[in-house]
Short mmCIF file of C-alpha atoms and ligand atoms in Angstrom, two decimals:
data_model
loop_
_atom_site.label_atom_id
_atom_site.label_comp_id
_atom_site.label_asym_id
_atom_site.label_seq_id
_atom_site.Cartn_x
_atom_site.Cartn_y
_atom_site.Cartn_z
CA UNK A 1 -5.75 -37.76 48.39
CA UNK A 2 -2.22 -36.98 50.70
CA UNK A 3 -1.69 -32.99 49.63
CA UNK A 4 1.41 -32.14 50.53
CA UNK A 5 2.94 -28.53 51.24
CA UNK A 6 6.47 -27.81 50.06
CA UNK A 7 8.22 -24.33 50.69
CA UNK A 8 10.83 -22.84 52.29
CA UNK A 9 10.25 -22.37 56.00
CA UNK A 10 8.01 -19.28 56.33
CA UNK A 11 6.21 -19.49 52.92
CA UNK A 12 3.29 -19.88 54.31
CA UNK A 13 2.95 -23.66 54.72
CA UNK A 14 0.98 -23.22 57.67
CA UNK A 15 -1.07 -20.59 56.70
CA UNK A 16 -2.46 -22.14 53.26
CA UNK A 17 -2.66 -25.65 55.08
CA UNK A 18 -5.75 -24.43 57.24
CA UNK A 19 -7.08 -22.88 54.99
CA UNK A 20 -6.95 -25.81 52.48
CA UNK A 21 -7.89 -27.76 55.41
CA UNK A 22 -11.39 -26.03 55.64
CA UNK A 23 -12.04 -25.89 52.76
CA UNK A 24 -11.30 -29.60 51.77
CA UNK A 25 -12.82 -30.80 55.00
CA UNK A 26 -9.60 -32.85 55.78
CA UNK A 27 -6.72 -32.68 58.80
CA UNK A 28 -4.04 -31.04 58.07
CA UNK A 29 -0.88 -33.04 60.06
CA UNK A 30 2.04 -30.53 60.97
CA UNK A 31 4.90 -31.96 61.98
CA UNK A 32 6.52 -29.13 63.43
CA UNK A 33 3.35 -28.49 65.40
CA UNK A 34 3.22 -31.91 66.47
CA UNK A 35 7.04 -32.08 67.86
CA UNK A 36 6.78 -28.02 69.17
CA UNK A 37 4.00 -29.86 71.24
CA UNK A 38 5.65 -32.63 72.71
CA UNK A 39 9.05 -29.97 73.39
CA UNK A 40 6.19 -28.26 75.79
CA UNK A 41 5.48 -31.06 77.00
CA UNK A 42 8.72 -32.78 77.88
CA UNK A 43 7.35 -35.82 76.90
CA UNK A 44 10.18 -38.78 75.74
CA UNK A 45 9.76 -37.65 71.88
CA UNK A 46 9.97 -34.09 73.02
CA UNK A 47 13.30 -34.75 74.60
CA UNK A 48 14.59 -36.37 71.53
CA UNK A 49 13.66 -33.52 69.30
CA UNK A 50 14.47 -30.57 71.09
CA UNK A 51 17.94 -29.58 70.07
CA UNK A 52 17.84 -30.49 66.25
CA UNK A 53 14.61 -27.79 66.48
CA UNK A 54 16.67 -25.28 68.72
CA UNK A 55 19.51 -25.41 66.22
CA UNK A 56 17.26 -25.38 63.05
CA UNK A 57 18.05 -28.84 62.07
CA UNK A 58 16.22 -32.31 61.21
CA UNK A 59 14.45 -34.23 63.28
CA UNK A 60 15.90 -37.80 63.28
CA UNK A 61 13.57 -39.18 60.32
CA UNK A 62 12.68 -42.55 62.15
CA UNK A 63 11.15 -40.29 64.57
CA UNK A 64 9.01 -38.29 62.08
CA UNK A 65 8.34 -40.92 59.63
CA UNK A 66 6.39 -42.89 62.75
CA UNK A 67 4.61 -40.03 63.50
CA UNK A 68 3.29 -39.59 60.07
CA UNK A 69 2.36 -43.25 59.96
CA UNK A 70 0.40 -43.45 61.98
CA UNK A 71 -1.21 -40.38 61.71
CA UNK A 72 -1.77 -41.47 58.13
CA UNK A 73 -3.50 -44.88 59.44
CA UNK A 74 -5.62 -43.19 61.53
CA UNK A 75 -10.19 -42.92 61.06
CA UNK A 76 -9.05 -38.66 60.53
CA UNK A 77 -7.27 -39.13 57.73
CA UNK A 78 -9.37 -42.30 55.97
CA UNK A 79 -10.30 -39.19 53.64
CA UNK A 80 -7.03 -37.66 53.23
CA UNK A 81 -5.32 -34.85 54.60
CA UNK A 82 -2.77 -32.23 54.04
CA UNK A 83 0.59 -32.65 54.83
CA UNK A 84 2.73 -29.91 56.42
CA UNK A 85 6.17 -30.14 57.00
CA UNK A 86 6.42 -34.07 56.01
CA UNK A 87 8.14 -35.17 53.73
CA UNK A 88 11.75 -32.88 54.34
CA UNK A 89 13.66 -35.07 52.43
CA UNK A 90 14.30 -37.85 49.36
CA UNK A 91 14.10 -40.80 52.75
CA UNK A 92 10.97 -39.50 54.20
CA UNK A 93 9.65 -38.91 50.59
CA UNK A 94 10.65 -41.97 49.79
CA UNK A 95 8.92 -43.76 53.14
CA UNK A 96 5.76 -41.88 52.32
CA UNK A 97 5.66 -43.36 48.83
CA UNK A 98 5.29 -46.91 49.91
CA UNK A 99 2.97 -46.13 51.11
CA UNK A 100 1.28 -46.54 48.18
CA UNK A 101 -1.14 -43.58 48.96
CA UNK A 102 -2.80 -40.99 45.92
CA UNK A 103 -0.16 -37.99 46.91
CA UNK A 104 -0.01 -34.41 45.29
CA UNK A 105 2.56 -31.53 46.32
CA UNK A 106 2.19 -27.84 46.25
CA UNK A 107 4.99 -26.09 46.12
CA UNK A 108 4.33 -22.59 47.19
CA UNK A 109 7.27 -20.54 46.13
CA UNK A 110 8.46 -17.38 47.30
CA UNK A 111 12.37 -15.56 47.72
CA UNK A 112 14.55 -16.01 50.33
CA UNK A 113 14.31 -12.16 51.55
CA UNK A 114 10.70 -12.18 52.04
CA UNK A 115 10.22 -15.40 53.97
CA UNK A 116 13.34 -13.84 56.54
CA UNK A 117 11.38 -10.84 56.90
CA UNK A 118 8.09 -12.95 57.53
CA UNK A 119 9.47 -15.32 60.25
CA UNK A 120 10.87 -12.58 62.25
CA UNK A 121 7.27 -10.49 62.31
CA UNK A 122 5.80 -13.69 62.80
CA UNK A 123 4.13 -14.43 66.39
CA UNK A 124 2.28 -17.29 67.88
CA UNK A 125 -0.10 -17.91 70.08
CA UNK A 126 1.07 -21.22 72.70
CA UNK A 127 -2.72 -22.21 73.49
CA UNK A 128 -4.54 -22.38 70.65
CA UNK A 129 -1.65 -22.20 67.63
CA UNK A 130 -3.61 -18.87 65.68
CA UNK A 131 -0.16 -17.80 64.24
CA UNK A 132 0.25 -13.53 63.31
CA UNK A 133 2.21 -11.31 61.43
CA UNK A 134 2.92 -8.30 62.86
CA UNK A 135 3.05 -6.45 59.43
CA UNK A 136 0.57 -7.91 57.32
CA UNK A 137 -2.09 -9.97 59.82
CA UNK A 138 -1.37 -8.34 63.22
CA UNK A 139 -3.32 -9.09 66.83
CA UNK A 140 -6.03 -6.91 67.20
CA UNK A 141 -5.05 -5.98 70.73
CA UNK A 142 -1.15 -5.80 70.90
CA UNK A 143 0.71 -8.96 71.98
CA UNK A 144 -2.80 -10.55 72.56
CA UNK A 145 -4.34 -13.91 70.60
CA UNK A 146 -7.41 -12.89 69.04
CA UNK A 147 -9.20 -16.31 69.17
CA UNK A 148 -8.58 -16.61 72.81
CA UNK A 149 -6.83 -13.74 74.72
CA UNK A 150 -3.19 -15.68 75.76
CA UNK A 151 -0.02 -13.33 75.50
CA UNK A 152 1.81 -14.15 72.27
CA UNK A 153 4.99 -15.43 71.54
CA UNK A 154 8.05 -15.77 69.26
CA UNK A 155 8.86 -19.13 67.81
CA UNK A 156 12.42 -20.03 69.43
CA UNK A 157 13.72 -21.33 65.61
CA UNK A 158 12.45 -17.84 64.85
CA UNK A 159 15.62 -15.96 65.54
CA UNK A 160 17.58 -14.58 62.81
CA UNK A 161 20.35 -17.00 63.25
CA UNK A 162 18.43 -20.16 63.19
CA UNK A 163 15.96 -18.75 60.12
CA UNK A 164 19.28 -18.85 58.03
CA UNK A 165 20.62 -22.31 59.36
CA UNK A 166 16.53 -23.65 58.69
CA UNK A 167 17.04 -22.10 54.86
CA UNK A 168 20.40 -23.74 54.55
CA UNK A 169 19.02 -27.24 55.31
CA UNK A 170 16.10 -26.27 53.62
CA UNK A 171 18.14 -25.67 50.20
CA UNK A 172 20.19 -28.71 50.86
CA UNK A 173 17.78 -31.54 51.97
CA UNK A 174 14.00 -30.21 51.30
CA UNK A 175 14.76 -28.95 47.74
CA UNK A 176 15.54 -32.03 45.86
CA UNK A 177 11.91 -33.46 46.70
CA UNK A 178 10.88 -30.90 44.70
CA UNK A 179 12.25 -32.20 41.43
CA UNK A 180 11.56 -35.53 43.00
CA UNK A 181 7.57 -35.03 42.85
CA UNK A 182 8.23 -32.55 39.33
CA UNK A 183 9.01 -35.66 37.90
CA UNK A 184 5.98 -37.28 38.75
CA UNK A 185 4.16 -35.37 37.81
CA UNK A 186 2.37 -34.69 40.58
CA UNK A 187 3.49 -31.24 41.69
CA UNK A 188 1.85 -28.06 41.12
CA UNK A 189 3.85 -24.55 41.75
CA UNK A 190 2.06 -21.61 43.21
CA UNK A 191 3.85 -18.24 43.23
CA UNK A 192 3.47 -17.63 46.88
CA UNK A 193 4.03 -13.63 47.06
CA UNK A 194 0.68 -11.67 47.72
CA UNK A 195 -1.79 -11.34 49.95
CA UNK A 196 -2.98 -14.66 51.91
CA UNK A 197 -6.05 -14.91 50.19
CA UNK A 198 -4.54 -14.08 46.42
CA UNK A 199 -2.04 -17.31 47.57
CA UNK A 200 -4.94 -19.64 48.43
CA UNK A 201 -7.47 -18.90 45.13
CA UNK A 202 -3.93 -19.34 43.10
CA UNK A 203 -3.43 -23.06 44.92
CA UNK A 204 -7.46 -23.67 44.52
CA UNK A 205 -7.09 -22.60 40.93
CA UNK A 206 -4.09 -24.10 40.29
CA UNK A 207 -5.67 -27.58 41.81
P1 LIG B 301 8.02 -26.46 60.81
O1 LIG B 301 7.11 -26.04 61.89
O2 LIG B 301 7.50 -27.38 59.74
O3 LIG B 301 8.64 -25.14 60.20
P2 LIG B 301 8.96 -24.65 58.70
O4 LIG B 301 8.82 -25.62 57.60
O5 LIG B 301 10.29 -24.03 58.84
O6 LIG B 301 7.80 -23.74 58.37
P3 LIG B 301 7.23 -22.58 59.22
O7 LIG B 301 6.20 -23.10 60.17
O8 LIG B 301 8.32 -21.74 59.82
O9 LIG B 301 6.59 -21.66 58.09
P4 LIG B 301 5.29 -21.82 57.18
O10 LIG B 301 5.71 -22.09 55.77
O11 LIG B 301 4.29 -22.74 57.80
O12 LIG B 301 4.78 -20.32 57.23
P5 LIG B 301 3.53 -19.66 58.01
O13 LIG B 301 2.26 -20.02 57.34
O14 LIG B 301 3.62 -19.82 59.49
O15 LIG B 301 9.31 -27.18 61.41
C1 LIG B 301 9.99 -26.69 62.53
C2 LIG B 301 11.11 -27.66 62.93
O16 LIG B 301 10.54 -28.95 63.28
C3 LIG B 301 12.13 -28.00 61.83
O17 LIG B 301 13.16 -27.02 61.76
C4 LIG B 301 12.64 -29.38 62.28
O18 LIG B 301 13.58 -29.27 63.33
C5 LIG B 301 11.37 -30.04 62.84
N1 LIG B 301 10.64 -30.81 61.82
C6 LIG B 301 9.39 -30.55 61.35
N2 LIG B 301 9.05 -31.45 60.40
C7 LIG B 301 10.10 -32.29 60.26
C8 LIG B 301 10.36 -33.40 59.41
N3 LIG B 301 9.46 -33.83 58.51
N4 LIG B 301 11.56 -34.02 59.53
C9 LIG B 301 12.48 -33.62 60.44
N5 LIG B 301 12.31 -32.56 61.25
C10 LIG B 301 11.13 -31.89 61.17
O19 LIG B 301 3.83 -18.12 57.65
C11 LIG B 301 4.99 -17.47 58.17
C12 LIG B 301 4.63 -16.01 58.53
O20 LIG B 301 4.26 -15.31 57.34
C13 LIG B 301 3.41 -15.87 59.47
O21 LIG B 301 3.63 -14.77 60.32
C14 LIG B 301 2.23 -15.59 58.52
O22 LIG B 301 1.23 -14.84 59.15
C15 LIG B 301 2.91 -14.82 57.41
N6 LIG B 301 2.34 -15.04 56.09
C16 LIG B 301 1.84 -16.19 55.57
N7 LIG B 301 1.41 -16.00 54.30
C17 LIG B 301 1.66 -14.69 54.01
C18 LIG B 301 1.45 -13.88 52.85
N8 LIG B 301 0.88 -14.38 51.73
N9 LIG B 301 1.84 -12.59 52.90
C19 LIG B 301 2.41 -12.07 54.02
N10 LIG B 301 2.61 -12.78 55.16
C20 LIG B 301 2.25 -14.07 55.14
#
């Protein structure tokens, strides 16, 4: 089974995808993870994708739908995995269906207001990926990674002005694969206000 993770940016995507992925046993593919990683790395796809991310935009979707291709071919996922960031819109939903794979889609839902006051608490850590909040899940030593002591950072697309350009194409090209999987009947809706681990018992409940 393909789970995927719909939400606006900042509803905690990320957060309920490891989770999910522990408790499943499965990967959990991040897009954004995977291009943030080649960016660092100024590798050729890196260079491709780095000012669509700057400026809070779309990746070109050839570019994305390869990655999750082949992702999706590969001995990790033969038992699944949870999708999180893919698909962003009708053509990548579309590419993912002919795939011809079982697919399911939580839709974790939560207001506009709260998800701009998440992404700008939120910090990251650039070795390992353990992602904070500096309100509700902070460091335990200031500025510091937990899981493996590296200073902390702030997302570049986390800045106030790129947060509202990511909602905008958010609302205008992520939304309608919403409906798009509603009518499938395949998508489940989890109110995703709470604490982290009332969100994951209402997805595992809800599942
Ligand atoms: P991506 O990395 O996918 O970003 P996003 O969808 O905007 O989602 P975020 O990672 O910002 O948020 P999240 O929902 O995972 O929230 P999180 O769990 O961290 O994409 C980045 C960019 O890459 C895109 O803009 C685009 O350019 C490109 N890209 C990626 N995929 C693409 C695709 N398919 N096609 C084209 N381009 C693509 O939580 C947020 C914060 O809230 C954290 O601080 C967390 O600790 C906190 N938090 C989580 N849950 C709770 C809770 N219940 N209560 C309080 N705080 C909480």
């Amino acid at each position: 089974m393909i789970y995927i993770l719909l939400g606006l940016p900042g509803a905690g995507k990320g957060t309920q995808g490891e989770l999910l992925s522990k408790k499943l046993g499965i990967p959990r593919i991040s897009t954004g993870d995977i291009l943030r990683d080649a960016v660092r790395r100024e590798t050729p796809l890196g260079k491709k994708a780095r000012e669509a991310m700057e400026r809070g935009e779309l990746v070109s979707d050839e570019i994305v739908i390869g990655i999750v291709e082949e992702k999706l071919k590969s001995e990790d996922c033969s038992h699944g995995c949870i999708l999180d960031g893919f698909p962003r819109n009708l053509k990548q939903a579309r590419a993912l269906e002919e795939l011809g794979l079982p697919l399911r889609a939580i839709y974790i839902k939560v207001p506009e207001e709260e998800v701009i006051k998440r992404l700008s608490a939120r910090r990251v850590c650039p070795n390992c990926g353990a992602v904070y909040n500096l309100i509700t899940s902070p460091p335990k030593r200031e500025g510091i990674c937990d899981r493996c002591g590296t200073p902390l950072i702030q997302r570049e697309d986390d800045r106030e002005e790129v947060v509202r350009e990511r909602i905008k194409v958010y609302k205008k090209q992520t939304e309608p694969i919403v409906d798009y999987y509603c009518r499938r009947n395949v998508l489940i809706e989890v109110n995703g206000q709470g604490s982290v681990e009332e969100v994951f018992s209402r997805i595992m409940e809800a599942m």
